[in-house]
Short mmCIF file of C-alpha atoms and ligand atoms in Angstrom, two decimals:
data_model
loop_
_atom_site.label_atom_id
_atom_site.label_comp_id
_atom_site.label_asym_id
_atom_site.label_seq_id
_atom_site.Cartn_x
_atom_site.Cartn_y
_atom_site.Cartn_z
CA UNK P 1 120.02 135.70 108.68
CA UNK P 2 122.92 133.12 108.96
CA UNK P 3 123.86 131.25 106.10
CA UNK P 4 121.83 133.20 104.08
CA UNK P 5 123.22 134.48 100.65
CA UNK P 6 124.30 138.43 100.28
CA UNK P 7 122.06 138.50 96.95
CA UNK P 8 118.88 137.48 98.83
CA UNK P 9 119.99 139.39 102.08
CA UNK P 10 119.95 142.47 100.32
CA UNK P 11 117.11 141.92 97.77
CA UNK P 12 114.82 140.77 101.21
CA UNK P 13 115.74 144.30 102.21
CA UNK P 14 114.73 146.64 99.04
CA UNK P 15 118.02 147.16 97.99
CA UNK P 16 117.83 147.40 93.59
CA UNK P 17 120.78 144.74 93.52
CA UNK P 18 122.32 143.49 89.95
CA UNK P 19 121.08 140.29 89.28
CA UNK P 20 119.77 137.40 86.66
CA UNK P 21 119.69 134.18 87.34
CA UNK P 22 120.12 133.97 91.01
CA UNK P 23 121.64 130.60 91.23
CA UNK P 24 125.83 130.64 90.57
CA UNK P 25 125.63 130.24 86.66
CA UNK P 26 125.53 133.62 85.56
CA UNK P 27 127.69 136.29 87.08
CA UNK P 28 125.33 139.56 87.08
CA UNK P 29 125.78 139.63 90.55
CA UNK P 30 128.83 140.28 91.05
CA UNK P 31 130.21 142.68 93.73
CA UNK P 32 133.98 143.52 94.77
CA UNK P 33 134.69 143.15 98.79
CA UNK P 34 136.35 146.09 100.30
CA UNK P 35 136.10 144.28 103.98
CA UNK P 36 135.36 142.18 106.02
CA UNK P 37 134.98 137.91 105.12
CA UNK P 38 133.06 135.76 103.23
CA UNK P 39 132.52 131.97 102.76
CA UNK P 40 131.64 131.08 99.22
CA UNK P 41 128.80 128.11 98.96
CA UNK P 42 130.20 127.26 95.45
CA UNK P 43 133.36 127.83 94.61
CA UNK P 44 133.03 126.09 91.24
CA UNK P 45 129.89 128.17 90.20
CA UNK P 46 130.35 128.81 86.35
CA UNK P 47 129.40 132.24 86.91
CA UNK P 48 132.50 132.50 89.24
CA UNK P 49 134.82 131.70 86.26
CA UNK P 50 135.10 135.38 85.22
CA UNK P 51 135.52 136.85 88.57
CA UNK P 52 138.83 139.13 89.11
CA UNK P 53 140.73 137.60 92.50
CA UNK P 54 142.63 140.61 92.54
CA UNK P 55 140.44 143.14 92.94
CA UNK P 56 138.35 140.54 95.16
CA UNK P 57 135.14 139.88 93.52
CA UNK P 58 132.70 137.59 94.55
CA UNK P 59 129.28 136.84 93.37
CA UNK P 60 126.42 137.70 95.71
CA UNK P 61 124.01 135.01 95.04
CA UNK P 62 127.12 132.36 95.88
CA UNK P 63 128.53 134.12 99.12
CA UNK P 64 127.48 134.41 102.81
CA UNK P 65 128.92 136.43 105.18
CA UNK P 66 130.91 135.86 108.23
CA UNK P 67 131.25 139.33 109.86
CA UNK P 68 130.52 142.98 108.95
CA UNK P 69 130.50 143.60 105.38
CA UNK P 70 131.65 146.60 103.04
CA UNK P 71 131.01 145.68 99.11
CA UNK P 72 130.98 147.55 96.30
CA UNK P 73 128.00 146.72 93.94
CA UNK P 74 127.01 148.04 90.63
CA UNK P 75 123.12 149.07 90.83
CA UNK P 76 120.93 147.40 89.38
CA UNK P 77 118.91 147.78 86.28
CA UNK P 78 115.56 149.96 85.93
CA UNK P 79 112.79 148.38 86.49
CA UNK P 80 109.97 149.16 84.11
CA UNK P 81 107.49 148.98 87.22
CA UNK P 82 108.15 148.69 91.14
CA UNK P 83 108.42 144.84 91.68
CA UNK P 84 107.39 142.78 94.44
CA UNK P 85 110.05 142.71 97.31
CA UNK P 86 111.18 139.42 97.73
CA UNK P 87 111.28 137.07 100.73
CA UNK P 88 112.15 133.56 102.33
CA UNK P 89 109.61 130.89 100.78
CA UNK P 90 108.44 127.76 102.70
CA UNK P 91 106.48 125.11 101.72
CA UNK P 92 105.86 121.60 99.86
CA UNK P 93 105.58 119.87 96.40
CA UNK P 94 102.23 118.61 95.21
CA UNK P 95 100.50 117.56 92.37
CA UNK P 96 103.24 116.66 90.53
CA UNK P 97 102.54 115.24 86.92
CA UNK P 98 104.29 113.70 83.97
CA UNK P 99 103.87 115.78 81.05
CA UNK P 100 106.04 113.56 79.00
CA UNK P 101 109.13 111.46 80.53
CA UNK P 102 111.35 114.40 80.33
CA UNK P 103 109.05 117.15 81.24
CA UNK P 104 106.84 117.75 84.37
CA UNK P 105 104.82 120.02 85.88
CA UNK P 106 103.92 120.31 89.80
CA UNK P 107 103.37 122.79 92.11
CA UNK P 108 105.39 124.43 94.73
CA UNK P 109 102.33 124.66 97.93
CA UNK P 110 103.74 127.97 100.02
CA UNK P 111 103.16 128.30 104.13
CA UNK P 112 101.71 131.70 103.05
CA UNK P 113 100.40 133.83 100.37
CA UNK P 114 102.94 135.63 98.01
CA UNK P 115 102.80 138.11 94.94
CA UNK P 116 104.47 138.40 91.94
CA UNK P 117 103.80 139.55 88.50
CA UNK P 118 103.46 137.27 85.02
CA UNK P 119 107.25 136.25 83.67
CA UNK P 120 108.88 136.17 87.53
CA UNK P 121 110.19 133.28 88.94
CA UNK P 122 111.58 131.61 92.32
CA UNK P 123 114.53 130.19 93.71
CA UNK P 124 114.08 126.51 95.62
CA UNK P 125 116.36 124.29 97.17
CA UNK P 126 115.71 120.90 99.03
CA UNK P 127 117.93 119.24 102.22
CA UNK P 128 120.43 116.91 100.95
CA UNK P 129 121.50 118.80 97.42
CA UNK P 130 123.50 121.85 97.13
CA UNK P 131 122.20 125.00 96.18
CA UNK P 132 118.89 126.84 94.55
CA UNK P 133 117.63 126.11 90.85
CA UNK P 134 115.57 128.80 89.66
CA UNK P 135 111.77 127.83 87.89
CA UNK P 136 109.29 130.63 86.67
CA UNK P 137 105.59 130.46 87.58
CA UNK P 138 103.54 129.41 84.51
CA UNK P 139 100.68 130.76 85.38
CA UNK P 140 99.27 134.41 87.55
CA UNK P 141 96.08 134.38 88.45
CA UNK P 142 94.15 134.89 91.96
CA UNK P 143 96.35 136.81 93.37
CA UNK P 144 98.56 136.59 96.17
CA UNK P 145 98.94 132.86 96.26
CA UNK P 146 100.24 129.88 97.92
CA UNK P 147 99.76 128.00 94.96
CA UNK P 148 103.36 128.52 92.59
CA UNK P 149 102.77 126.08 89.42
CA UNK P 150 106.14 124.95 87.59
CA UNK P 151 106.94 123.32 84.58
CA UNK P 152 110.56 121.35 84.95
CA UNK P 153 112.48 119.89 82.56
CA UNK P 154 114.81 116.76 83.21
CA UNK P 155 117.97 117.15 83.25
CA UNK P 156 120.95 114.76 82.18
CA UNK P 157 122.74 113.98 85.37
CA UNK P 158 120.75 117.27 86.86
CA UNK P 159 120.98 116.79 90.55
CA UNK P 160 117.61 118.09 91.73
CA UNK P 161 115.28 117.01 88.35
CA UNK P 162 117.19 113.30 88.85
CA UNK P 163 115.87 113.21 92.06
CA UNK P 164 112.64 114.80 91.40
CA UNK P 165 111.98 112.67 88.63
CA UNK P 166 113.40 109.55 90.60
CA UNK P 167 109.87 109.03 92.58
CA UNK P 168 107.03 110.86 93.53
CA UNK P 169 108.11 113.81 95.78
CA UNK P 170 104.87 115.02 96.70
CA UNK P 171 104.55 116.40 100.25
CA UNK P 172 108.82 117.13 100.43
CA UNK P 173 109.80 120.93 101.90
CA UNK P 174 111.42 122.59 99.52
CA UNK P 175 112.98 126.35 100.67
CA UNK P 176 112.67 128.83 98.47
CA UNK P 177 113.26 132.56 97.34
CA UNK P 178 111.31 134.94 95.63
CA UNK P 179 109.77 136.16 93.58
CA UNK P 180 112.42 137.19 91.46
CA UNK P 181 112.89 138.12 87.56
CA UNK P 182 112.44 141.55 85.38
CA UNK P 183 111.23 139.63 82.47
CA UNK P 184 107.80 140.85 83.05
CA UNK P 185 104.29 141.22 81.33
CA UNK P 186 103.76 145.22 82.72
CA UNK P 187 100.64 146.85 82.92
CA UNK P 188 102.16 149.69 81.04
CA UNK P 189 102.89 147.68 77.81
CA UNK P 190 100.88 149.23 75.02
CA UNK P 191 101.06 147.73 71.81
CA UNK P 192 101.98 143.99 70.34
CA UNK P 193 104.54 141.60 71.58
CA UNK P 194 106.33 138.70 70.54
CA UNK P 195 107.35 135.84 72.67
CA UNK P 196 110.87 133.68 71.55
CA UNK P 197 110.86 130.27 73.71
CA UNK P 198 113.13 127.62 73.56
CA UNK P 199 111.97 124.31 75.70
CA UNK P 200 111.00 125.10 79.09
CA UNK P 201 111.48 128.80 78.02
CA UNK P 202 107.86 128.26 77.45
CA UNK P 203 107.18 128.74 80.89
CA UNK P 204 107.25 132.19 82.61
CA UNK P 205 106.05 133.06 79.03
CA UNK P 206 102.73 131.10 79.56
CA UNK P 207 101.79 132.94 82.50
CA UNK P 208 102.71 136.48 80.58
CA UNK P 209 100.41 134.97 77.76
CA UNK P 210 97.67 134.30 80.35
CA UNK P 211 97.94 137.39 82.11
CA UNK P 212 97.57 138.99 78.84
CA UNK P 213 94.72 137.39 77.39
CA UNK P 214 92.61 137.81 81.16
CA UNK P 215 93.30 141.46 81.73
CA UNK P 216 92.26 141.86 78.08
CA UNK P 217 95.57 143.51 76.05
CA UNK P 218 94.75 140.82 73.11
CA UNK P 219 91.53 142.19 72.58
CA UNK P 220 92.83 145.01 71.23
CA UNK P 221 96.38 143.52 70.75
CA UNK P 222 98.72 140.76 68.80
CA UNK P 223 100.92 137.98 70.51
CA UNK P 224 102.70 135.94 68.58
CA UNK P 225 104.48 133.09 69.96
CA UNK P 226 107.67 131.12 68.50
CA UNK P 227 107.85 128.04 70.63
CA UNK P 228 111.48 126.17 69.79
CA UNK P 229 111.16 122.69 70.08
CA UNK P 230 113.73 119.78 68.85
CA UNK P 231 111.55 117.56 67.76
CA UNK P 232 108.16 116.22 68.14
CA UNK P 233 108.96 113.90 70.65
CA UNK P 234 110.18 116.72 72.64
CA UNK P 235 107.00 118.70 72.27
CA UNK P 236 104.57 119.23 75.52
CA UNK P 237 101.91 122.56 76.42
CA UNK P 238 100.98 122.30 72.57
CA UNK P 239 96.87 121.04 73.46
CA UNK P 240 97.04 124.12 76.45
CA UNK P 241 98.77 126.82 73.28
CA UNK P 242 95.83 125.74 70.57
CA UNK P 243 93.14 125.75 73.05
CA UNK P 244 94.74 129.69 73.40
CA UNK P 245 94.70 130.03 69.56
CA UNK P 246 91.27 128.60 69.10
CA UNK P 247 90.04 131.14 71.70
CA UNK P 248 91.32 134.60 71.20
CA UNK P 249 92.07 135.68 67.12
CA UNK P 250 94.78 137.55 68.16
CA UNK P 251 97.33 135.10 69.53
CA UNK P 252 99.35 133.09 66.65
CA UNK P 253 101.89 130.48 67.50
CA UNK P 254 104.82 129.56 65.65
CA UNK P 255 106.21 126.01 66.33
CA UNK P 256 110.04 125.47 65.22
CA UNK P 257 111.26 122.37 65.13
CA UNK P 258 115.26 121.70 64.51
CA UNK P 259 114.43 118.33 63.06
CA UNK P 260 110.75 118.29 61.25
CA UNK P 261 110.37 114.59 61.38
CA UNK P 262 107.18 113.55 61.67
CA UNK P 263 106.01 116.88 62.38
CA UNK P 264 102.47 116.38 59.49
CA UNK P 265 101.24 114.19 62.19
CA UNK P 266 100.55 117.05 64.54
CA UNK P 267 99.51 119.46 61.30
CA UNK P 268 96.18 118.17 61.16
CA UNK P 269 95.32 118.28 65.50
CA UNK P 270 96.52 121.78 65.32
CA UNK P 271 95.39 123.71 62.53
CA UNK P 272 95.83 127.18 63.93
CA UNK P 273 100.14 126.51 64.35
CA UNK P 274 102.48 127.36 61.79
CA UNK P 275 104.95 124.56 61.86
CA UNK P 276 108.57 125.95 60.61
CA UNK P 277 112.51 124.40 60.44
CA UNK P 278 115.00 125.99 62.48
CA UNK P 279 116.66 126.94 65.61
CA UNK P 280 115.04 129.22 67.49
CA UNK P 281 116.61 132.76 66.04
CA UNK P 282 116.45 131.80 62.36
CA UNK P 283 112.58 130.63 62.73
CA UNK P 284 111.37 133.45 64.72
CA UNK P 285 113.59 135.79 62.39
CA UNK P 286 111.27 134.70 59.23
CA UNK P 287 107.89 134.74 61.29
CA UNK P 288 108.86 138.72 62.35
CA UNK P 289 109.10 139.29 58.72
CA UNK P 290 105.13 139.08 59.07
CA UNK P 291 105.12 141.46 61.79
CA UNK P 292 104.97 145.21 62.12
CA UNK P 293 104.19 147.27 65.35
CA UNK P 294 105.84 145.20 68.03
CA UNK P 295 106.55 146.81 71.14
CA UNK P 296 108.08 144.16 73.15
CA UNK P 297 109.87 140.28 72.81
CA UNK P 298 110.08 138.24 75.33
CA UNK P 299 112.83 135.73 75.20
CA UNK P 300 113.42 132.56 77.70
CA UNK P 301 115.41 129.35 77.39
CA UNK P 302 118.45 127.83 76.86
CA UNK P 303 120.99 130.52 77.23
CA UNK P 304 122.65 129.68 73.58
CA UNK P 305 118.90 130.16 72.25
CA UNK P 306 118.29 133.51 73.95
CA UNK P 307 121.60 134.88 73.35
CA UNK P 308 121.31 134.31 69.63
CA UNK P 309 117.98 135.34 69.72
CA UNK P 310 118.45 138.78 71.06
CA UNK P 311 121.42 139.60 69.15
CA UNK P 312 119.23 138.19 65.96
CA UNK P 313 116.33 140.89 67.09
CA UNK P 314 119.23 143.88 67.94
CA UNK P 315 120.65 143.38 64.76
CA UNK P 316 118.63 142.01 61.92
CA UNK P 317 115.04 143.75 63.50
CA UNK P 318 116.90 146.82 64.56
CA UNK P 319 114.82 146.11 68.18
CA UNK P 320 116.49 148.54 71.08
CA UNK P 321 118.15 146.70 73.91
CA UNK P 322 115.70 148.20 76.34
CA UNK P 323 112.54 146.34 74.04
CA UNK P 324 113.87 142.96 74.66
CA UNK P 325 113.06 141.50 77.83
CA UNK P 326 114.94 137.88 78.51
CA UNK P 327 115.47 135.35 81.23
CA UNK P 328 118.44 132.98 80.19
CA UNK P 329 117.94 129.35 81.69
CA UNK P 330 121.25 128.85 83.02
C1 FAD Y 401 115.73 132.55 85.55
C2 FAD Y 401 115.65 131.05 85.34
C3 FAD Y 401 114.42 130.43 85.18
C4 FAD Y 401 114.35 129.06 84.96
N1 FAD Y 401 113.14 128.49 84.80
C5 FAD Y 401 113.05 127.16 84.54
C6 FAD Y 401 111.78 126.54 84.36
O1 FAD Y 401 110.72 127.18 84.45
N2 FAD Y 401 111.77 125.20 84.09
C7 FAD Y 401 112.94 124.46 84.00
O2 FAD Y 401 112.87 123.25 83.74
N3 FAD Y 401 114.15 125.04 84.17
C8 FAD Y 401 114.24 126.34 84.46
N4 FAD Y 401 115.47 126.90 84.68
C9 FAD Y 401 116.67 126.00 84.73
C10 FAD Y 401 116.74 125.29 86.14
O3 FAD Y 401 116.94 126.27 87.14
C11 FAD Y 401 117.87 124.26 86.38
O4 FAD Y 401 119.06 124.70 85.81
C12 FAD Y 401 117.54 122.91 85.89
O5 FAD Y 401 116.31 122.43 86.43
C13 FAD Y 401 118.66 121.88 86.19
O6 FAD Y 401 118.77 121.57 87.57
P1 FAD Y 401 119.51 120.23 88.00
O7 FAD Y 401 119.82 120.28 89.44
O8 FAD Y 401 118.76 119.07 87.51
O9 FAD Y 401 120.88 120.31 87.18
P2 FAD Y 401 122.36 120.57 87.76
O10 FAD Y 401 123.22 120.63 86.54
O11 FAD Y 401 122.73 119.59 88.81
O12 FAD Y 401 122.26 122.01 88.43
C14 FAD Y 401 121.90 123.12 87.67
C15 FAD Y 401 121.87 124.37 88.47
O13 FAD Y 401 121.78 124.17 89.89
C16 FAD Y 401 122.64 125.07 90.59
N5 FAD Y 401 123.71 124.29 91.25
C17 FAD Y 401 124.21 123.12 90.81
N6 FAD Y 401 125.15 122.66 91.68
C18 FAD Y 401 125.24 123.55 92.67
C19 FAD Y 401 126.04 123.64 93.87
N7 FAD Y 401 126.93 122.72 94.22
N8 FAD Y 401 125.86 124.70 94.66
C20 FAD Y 401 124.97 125.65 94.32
N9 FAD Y 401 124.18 125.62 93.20
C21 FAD Y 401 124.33 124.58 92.40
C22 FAD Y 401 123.11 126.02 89.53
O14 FAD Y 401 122.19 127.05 89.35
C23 FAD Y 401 123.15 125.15 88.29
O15 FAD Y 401 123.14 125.81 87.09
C24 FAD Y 401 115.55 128.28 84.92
C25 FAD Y 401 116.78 128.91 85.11
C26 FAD Y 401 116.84 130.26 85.30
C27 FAD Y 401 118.19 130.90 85.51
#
């Protein structure tokens, strides 16, 4: 289509491209160009920053082209199940909700019914600001849907959360992609997992926590959940995780706090969370101590918090690469 980006081209068609964020700030997608032209929709994409000129790399998710194409791509990782092919979303914002004044959740209302599986998320972009930010579904039920829920975190001088937080936005088009994402709750998981959130990390991994609980893997099954937090203040989805505890024995939740103040106020409304000190990696590294028998972490946030985070599971928990499944938020 014209205008539209080489990543989702060829993802829209089946093609197994490299890819993780989807959105300029990673550069997993990048491809060298062996012919033909290309107009770049960001030149000053941070994922652009390590791209060779010389050998005339590009990233996929950032270019369009503007003839005939030859490019050179690295394939794409293995899938541990087929995933839904993506395509062009349409549709409109509703419900939208304060959860606190930094953090919202609303949904994304789709023209038609997609797919997708528990940890994927979706490109959107709306007229009048550049480019796509990329939000994961927090919940997978009643499948396919027109119904995307998203949890969005403000922002400092963020272009699109400014001006979604500015007013209400209910009713606005938004175009999206999707669904996209390998950091996914499979059917073929066997065994216990832990899930390492930082923020709004939290979630794709409420919709894998969900999905896991409904199709019945915690019956027979631990999850245990380290949900990095800065403070109290910051804290939100903490009624929606003990209502989760209080229901199914086998789900724990961890909640690390950077700075603990004030955090025995919350103690006593949610008696089923252990409250611990630390960033992310050292907190969840002490609360795996406890654990034996896990088969797969999840990881999501703040790409500082998942990058320590896996290299804390690689190298202090001895966890293969190919057990650690991660979106970084950024
Ligand atoms: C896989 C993934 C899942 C995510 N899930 C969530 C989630 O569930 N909840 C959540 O709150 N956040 C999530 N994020 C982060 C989110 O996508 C945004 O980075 C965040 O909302 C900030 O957007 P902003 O416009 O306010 O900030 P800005 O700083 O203005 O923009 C941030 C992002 O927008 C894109 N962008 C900015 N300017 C341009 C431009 N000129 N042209 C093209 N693109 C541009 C880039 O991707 C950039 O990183 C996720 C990120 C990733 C990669």
């Amino acid at each position: 289509m014209p205008g539209e980006r080489l990543l989702y081209c060829g993802l829209r068609h089946g093609l197994k491209l490299p890819y993780e964020c989807a959105s300029g700030t990673c550069s997993t997608c990048r491809a060298q160009l062996i012919s033909g032209d290309v107009e770049s929709c960001w030149s000053d994409a941070p994922g652009g920053k390590t791209l060779r000129p010389a050998r005339n790399e590009l990233l996929m998710c950032q270019s369009m082209a503007k003839s005939d194409l030859t490019i050179k791509v690295r394939p794409g990782p293995p899938s541990v199940m087929p995933l839904p092919v993506p395509r062009i979303l349409r549709g409109e914002i509703s419900n939208f909700q304060l959860l606190n004044d930094q953090v919202a959740v609303f949904d994304y209302d789709l023209d038609s019914p997609i797919d997708y599986l528990p940890g994927q998320f979706v490109t959107v972009s709306v007229d009048g600001i550049d480019g796509y930010r990329a939000y994961s579904m927090t919940d997978h039920k009643d499948l396919p849907t027109a119904r995307l829920p998203f949890l969005v975190k403000k922002m400092p001088n963020g272009k699109f959360t400014e001006w979604l937080f500015s007013e209400c936005r209910n009713g606005t088009q938004l175009q999206g992609f999707g669904p996209l994402g390998r950091a996914i709750f499979s059917s073929d998981l066997d065994g216990d997992y832990v899930a390492l959130v930082g923020g709004t990390g939290i979630a794709g991994i409420m919709a894998i926590i969900r999905n896991s609980i409904r199709c019945g893997h915690l019956d027979n099954h631990n999850a245990t959940l380290v949900f990095g937090l800065n403070g109290i203040e910051d804290a939100f989805f903490l009624s929606d995780l003990h209502r989760l505890c209080d229901e199914n024995d086998n789900f724990q939740v961890a909640i690390a706090f950077t700075d603990m103040s004030g955090y025995e106020s919350l103690q006593s409304r949610f008696s089923h969370f252990r409250f611990v000190q630390g960033f992310l990696h050292d907190a969840s590294q002490h609360v795996l101590d406890d654990l034996s028998n896990v088969s797969v972490a999840f990881v999501a946030g703040p790409p500082v918090a998942v990058d320590a985070s896996r290299m804390m599971l690689f190298r202090k928990k001895k966890f293969s690469i190919r057990k650690i499944r991660y979106d970084r938020f950024g």
